[in-house]
PDB file of C-alpha atoms and ligand atoms in Angstrom:
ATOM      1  CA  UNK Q  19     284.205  72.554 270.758  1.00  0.00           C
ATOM      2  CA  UNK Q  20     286.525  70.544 268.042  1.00  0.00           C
ATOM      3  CA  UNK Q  21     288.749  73.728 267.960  1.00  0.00           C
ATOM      4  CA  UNK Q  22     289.182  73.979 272.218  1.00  0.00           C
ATOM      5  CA  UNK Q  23     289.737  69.789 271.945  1.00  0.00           C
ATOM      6  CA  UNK Q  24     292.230  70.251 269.165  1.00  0.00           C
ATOM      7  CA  UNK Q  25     294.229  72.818 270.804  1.00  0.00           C
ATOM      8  CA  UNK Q  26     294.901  70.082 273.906  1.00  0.00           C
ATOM      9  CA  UNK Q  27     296.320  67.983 271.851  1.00  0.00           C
ATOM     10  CA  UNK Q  28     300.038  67.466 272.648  1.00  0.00           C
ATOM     11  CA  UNK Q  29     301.353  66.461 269.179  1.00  0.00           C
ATOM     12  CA  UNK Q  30     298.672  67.098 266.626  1.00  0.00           C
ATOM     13  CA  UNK Q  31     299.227  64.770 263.643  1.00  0.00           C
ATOM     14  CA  UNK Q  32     300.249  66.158 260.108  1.00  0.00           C
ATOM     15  CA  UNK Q  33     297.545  65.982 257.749  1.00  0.00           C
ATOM     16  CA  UNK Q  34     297.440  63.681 254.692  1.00  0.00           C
ATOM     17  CA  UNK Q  35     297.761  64.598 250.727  1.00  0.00           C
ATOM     18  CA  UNK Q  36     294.990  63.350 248.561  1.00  0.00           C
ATOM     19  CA  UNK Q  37     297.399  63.570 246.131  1.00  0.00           C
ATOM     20  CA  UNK Q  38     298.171  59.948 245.789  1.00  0.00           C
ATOM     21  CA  UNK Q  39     294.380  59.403 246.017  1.00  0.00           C
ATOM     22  CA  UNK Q  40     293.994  61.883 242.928  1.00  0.00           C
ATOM     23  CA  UNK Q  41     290.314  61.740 241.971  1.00  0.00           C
ATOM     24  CA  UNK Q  42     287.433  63.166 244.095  1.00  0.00           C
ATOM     25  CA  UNK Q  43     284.445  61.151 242.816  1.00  0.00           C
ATOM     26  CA  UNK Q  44     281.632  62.464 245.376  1.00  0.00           C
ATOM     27  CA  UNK Q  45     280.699  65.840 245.868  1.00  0.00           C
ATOM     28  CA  UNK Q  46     277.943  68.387 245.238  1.00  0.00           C
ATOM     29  CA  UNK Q  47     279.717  71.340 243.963  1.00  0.00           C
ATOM     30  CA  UNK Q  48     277.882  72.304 241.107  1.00  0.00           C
ATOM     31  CA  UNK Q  49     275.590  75.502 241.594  1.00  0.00           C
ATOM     32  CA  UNK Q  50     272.357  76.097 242.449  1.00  0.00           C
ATOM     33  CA  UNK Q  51     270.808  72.383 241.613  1.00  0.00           C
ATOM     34  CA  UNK Q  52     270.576  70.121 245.042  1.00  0.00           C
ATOM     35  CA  UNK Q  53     271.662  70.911 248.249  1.00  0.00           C
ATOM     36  CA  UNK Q  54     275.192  71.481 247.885  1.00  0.00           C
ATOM     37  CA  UNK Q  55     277.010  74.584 246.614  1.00  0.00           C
ATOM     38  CA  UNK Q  56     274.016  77.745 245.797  1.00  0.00           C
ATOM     39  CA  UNK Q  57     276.593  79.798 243.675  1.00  0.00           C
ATOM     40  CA  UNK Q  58     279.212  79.526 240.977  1.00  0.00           C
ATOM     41  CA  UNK Q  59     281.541  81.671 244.233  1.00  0.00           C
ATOM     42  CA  UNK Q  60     280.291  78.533 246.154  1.00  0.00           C
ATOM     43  CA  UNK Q  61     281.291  75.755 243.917  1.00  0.00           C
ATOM     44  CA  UNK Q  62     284.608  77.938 243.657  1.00  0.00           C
ATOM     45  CA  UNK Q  63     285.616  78.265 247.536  1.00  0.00           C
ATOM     46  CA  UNK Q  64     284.585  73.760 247.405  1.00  0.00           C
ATOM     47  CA  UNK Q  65     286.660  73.333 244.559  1.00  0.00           C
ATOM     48  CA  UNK Q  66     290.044  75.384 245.995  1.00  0.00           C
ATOM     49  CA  UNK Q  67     289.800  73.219 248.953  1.00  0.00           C
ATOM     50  CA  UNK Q  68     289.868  69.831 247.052  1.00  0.00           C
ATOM     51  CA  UNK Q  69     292.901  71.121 245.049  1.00  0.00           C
ATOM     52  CA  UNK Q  70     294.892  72.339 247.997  1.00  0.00           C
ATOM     53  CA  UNK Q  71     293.967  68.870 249.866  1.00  0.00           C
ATOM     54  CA  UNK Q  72     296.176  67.238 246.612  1.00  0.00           C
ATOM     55  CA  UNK Q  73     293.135  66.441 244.476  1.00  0.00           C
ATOM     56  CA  UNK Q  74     293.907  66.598 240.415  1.00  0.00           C
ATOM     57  CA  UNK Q  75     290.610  65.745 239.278  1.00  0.00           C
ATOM     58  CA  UNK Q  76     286.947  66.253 240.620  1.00  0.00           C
ATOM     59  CA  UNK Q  77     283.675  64.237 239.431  1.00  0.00           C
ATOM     60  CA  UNK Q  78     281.650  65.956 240.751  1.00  0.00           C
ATOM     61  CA  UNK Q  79     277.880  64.019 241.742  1.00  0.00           C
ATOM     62  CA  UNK Q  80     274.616  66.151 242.042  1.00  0.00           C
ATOM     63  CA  UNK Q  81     271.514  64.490 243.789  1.00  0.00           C
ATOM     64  CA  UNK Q  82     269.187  62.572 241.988  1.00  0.00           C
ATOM     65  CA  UNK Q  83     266.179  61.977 244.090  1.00  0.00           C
ATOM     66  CA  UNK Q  84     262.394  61.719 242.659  1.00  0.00           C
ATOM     67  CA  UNK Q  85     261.330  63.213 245.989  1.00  0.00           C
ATOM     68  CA  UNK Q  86     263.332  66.185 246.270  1.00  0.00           C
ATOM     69  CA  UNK Q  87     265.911  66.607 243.335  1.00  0.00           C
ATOM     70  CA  UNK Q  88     265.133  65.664 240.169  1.00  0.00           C
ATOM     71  CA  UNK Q  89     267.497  66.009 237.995  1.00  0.00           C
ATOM     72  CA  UNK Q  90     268.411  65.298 234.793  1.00  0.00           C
ATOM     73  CA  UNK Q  91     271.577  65.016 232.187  1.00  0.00           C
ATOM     74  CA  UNK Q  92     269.910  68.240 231.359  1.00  0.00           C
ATOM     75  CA  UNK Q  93     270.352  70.143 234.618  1.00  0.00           C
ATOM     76  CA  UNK Q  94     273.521  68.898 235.302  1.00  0.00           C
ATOM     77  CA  UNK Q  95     275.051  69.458 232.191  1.00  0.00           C
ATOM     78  CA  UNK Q  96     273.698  73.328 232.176  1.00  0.00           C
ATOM     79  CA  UNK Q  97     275.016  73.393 235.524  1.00  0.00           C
ATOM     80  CA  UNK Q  98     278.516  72.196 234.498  1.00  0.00           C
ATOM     81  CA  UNK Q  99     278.633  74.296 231.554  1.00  0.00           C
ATOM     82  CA  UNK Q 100     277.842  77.581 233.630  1.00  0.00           C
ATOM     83  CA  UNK Q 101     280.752  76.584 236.250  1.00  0.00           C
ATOM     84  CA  UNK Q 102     283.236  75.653 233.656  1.00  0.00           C
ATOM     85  CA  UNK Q 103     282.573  78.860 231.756  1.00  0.00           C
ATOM     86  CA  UNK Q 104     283.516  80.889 235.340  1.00  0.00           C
ATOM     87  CA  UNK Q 105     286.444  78.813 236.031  1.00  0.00           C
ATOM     88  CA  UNK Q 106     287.973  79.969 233.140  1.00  0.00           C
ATOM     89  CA  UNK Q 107     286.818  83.614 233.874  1.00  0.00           C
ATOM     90  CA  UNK Q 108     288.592  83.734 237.072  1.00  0.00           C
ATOM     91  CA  UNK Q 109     291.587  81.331 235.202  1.00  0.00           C
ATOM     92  CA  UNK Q 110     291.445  78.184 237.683  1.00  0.00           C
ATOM     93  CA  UNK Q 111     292.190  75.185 236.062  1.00  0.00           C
ATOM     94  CA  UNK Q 112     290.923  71.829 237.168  1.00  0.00           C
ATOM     95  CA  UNK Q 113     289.694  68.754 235.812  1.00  0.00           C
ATOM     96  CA  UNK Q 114     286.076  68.569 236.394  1.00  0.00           C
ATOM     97  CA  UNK Q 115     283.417  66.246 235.228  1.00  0.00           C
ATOM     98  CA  UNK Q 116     280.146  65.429 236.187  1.00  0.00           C
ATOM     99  CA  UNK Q 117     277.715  62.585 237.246  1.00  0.00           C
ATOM    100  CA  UNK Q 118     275.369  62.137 239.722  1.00  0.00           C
ATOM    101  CA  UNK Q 119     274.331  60.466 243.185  1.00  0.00           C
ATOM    102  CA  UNK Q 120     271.214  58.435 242.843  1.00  0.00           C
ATOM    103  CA  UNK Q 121     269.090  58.043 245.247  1.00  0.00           C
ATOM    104  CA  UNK Q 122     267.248  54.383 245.875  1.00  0.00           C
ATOM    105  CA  UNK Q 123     263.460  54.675 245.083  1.00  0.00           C
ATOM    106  CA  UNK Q 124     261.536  53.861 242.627  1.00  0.00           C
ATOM    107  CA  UNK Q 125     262.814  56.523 240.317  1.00  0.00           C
ATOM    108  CA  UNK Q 126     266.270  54.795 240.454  1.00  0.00           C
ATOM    109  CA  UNK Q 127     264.650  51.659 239.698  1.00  0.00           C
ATOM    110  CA  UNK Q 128     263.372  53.535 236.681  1.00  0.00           C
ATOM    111  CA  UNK Q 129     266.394  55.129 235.133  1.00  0.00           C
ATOM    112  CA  UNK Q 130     267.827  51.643 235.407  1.00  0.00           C
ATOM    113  CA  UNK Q 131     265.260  50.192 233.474  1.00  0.00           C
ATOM    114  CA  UNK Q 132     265.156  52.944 231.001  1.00  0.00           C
ATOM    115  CA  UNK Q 133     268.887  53.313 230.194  1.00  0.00           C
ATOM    116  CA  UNK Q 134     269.440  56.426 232.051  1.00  0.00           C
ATOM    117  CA  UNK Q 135     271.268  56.625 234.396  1.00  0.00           C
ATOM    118  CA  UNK Q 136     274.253  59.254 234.965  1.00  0.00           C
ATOM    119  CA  UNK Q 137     277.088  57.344 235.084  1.00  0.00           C
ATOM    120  CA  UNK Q 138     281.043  57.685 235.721  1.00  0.00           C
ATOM    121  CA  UNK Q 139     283.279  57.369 233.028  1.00  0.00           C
ATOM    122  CA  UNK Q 140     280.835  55.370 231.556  1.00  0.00           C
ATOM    123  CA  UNK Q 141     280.126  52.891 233.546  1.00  0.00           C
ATOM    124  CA  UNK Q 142     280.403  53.629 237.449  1.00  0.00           C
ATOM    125  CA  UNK Q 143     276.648  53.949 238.640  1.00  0.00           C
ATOM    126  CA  UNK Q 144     277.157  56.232 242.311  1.00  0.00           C
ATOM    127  CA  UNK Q 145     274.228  55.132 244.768  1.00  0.00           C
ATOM    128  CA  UNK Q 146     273.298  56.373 248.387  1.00  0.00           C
ATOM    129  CA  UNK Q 147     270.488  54.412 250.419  1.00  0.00           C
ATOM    130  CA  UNK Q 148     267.777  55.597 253.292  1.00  0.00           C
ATOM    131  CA  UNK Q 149     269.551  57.076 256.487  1.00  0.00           C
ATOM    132  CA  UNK Q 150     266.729  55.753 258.373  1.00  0.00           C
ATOM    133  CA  UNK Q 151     265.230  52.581 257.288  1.00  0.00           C
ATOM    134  CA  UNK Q 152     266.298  49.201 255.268  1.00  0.00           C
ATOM    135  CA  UNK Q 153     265.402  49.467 251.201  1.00  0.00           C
ATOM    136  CA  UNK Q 154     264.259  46.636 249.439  1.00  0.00           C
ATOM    137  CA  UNK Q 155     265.975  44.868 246.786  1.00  0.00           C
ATOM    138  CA  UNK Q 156     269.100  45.818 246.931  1.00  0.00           C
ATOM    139  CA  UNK Q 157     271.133  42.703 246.288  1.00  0.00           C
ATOM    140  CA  UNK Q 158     268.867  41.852 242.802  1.00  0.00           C
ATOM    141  CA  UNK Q 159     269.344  45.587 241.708  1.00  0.00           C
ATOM    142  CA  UNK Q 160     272.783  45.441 242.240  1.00  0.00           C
ATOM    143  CA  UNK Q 161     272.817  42.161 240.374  1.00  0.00           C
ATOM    144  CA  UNK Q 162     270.902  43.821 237.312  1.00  0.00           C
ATOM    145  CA  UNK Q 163     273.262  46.830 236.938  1.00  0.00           C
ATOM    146  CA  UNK Q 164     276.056  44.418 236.575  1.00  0.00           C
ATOM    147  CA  UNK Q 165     274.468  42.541 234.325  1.00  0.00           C
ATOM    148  CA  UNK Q 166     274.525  45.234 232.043  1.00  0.00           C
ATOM    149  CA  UNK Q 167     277.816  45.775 232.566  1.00  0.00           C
ATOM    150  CA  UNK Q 168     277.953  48.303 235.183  1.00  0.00           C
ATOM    151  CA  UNK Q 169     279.932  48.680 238.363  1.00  0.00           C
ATOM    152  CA  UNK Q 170     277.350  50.299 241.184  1.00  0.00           C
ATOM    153  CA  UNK Q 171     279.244  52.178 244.124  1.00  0.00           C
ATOM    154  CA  UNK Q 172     277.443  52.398 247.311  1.00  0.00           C
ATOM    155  CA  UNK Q 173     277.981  56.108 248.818  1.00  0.00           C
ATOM    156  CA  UNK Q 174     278.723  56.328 252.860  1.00  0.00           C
ATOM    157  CA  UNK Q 175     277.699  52.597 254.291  1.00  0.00           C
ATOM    158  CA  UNK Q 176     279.372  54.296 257.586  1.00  0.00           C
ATOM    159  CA  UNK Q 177     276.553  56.582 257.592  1.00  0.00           C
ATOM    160  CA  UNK Q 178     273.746  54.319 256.905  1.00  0.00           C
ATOM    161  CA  UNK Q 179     273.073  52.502 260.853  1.00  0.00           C
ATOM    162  CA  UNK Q 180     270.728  49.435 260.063  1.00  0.00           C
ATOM    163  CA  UNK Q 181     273.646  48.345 258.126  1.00  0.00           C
ATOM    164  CA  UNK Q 182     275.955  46.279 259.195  1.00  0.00           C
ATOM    165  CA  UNK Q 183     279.594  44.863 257.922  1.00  0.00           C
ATOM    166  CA  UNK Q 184     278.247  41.701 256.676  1.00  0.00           C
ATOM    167  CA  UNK Q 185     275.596  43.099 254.448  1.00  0.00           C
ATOM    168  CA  UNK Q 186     278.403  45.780 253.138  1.00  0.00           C
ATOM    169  CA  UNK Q 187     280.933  42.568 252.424  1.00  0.00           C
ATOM    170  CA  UNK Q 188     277.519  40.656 250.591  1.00  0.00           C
ATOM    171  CA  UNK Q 189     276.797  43.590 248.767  1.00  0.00           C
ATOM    172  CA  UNK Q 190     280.735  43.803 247.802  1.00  0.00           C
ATOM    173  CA  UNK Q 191     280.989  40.080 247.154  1.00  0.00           C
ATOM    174  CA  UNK Q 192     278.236  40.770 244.312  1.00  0.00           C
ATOM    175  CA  UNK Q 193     280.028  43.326 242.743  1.00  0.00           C
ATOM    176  CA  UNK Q 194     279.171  46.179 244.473  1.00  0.00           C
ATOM    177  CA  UNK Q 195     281.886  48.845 245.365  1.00  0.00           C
ATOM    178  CA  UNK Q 196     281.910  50.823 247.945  1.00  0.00           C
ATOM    179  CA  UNK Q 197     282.923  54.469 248.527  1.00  0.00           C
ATOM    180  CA  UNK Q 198     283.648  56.150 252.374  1.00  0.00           C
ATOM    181  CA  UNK Q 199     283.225  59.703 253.053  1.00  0.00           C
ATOM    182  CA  UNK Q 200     286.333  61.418 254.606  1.00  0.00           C
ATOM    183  CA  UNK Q 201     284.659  63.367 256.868  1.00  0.00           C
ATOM    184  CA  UNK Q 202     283.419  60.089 258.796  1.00  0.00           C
ATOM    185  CA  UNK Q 203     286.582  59.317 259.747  1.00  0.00           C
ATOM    186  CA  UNK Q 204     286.908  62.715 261.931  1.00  0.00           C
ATOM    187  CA  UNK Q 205     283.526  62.045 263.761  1.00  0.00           C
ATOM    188  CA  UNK Q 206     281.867  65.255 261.593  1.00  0.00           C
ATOM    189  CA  UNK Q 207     278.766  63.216 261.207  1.00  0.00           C
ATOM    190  CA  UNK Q 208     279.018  61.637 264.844  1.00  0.00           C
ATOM    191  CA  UNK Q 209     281.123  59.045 266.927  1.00  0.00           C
ATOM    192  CA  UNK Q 210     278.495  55.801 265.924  1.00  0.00           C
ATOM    193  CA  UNK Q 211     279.451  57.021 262.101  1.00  0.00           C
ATOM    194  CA  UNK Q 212     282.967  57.114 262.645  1.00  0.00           C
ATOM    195  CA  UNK Q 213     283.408  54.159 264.292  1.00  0.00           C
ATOM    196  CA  UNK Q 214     281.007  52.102 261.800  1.00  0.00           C
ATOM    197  CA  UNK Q 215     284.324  53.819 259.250  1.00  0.00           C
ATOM    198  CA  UNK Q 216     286.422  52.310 261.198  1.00  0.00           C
ATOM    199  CA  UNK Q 217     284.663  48.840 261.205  1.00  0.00           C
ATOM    200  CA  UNK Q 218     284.623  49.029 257.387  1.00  0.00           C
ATOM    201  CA  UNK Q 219     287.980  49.548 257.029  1.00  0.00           C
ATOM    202  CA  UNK Q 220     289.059  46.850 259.486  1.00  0.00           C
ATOM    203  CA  UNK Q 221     286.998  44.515 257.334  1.00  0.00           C
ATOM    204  CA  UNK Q 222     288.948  45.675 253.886  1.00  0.00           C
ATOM    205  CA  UNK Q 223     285.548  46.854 252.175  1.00  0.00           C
ATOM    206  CA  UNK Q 224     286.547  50.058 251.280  1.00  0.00           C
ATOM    207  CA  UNK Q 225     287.343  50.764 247.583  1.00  0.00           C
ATOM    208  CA  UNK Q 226     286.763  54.748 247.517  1.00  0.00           C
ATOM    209  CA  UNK Q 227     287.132  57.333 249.697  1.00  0.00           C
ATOM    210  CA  UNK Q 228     285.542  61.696 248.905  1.00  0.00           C
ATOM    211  CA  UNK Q 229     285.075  64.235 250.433  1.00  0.00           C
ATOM    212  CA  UNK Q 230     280.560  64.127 249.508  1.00  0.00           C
ATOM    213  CA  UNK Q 231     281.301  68.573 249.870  1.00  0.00           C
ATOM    214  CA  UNK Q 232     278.168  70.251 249.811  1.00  0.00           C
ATOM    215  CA  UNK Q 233     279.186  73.530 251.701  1.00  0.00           C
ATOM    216  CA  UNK Q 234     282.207  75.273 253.606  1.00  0.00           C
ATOM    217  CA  UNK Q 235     281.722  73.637 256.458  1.00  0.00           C
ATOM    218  CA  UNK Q 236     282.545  70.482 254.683  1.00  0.00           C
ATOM    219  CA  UNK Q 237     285.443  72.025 253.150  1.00  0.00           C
ATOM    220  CA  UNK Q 238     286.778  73.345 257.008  1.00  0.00           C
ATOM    221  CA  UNK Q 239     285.900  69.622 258.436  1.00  0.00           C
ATOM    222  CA  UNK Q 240     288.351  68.300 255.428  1.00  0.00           C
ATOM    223  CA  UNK Q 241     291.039  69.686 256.949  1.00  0.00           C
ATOM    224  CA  UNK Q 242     290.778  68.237 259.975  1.00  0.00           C
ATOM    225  CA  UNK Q 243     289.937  64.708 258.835  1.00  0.00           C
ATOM    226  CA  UNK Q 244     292.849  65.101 256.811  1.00  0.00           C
ATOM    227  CA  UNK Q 245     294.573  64.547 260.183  1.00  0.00           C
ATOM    228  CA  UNK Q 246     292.619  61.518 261.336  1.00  0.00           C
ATOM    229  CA  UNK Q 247     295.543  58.489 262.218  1.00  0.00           C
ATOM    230  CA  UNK Q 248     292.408  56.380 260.539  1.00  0.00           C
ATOM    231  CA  UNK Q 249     292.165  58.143 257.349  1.00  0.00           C
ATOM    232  CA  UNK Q 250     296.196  58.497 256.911  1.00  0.00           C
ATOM    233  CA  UNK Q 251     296.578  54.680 257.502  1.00  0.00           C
ATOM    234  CA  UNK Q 252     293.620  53.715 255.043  1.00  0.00           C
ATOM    235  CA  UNK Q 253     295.288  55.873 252.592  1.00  0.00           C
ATOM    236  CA  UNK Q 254     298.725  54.641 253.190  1.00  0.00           C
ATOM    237  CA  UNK Q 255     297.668  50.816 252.630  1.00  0.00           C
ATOM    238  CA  UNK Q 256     297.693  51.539 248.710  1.00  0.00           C
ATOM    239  CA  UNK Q 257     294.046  49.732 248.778  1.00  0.00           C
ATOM    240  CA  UNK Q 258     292.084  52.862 247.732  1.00  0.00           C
ATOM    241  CA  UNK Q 259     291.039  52.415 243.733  1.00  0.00           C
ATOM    242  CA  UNK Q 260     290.014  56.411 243.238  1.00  0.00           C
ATOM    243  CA  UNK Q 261     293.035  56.113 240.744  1.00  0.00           C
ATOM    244  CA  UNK Q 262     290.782  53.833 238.504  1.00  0.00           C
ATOM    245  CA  UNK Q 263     288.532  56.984 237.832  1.00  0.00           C
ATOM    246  CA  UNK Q 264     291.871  59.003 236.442  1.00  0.00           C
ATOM    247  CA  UNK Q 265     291.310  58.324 232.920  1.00  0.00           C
ATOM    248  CA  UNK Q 266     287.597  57.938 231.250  1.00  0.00           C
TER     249      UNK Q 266
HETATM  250 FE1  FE2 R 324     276.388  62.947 248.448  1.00  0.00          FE
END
């Protein structure tokens, strides 16, 4: 249905580099260890697509959930160290690295507590919240990872819809940053999550932008979100700090 609607378009737009955006800091392309990519070919056919959007460097950000994925430095470094070992089989070189996504729950709460967290470049904590209902304790956990001297990133606010931009801007205003999928801003997860995007960025919240690729349907709906007037203009207004993640 997005291909017959695209066709009717009279003057499709061109579609944006990522190359002045340069680091990919949210994705789920190593193998076989959450929901994203199942096979080193996988992670392969995710990673080709970030490149040839203009991406130079990929961190990449496995689930950690106590429910449903729990992994460890363990995991994901095994996981990292079988995909780097067949990137340089089939001789494609990237920059890749590896954190994770934490999930909010009591496990979080936990590795917090405990000095275990998986962080970027040392000090960038990546955190997603419920789709469905409003977590507890958000503001006073945010306040305790900076006190240790760590900058928390909230994944997808677009996508979360108890939300709204005030709570994003609090959550900001205590140190919080805040990272927006891509594919939001082409309606791929719905028109109430692309427009909540476009809220966000009319209210100057948003710090990051990935692409969150689990599969190849992601990588197809890059393309065309790559296209989006919103995303182009967002990108354009030099407010984007992805750069920051460049060097570790
Ligand atoms: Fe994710």
């Amino acid at each position: 249905m997005f291909g017959l609607f695209r066709k009717n378009k009279k003057e499709p737009q061109v579609a944006v580099s990522l190359a002045s955006v340069g680091v990919d800091m949210h994705s789920h392309i190593l193998p076989g260890i959450d929901d994203g990519a199942k096979t080193v070919e996988d992670s392969v056919l995710l990673i080709r697509s970030l490149m040839d959007a203009g991406i130079k460097k990929i961190i990449t950000t496995p689930h950690i959930m106590a429910d449903y994925y729990k992994n460890t430095a363990e995991t994901i470094g095994g996981a990292l160290q079988q995909l780097k070992q067949h990137l340089a089989e089939i001789q494609l070189e990237v920059e890749i690295e590896a954190a994770a996504e934490h999930y909010f729950d009591e496990y979080f709460l936990e590795l917090i507590n405990t000095d275990r967290l998986m962080l970027i470049n040392g000090k960038y904590v990546l955190f997603e919240l419920s789709f469905t209902s409003r977590p507890f304790n958000v503001i006073p956990t945010i306040q305790q990872l900076t006190q240790k001297g760590l900058v928390p990133i909230l994944a997808h606010p677009e996508r979360y819809p108890y939300l709204s931009v005030q709570e994003v801007i609090d959550m900001r205003s205590w140190g919080c940053m805040i990272q927006m999928n891509i594919l939001s801003a082409c309606g791929y997860y719905g028109k109430e999550v692309k427009q909540s995007a476009e809220r966000l960025i009319d209210a100057g919240v948003i710090d990051f932008i990935s692409s969150d690729m689990h599969h190849a349907r992601h990588a197809e709906a890059l393309k065309q979100a790559l296209a989006e007037p919103i995303l182009i203009n967002l990108i354009n207004t030099g407010v984007l700090q992805n750069n920051l993640l460049l060097t570790t």
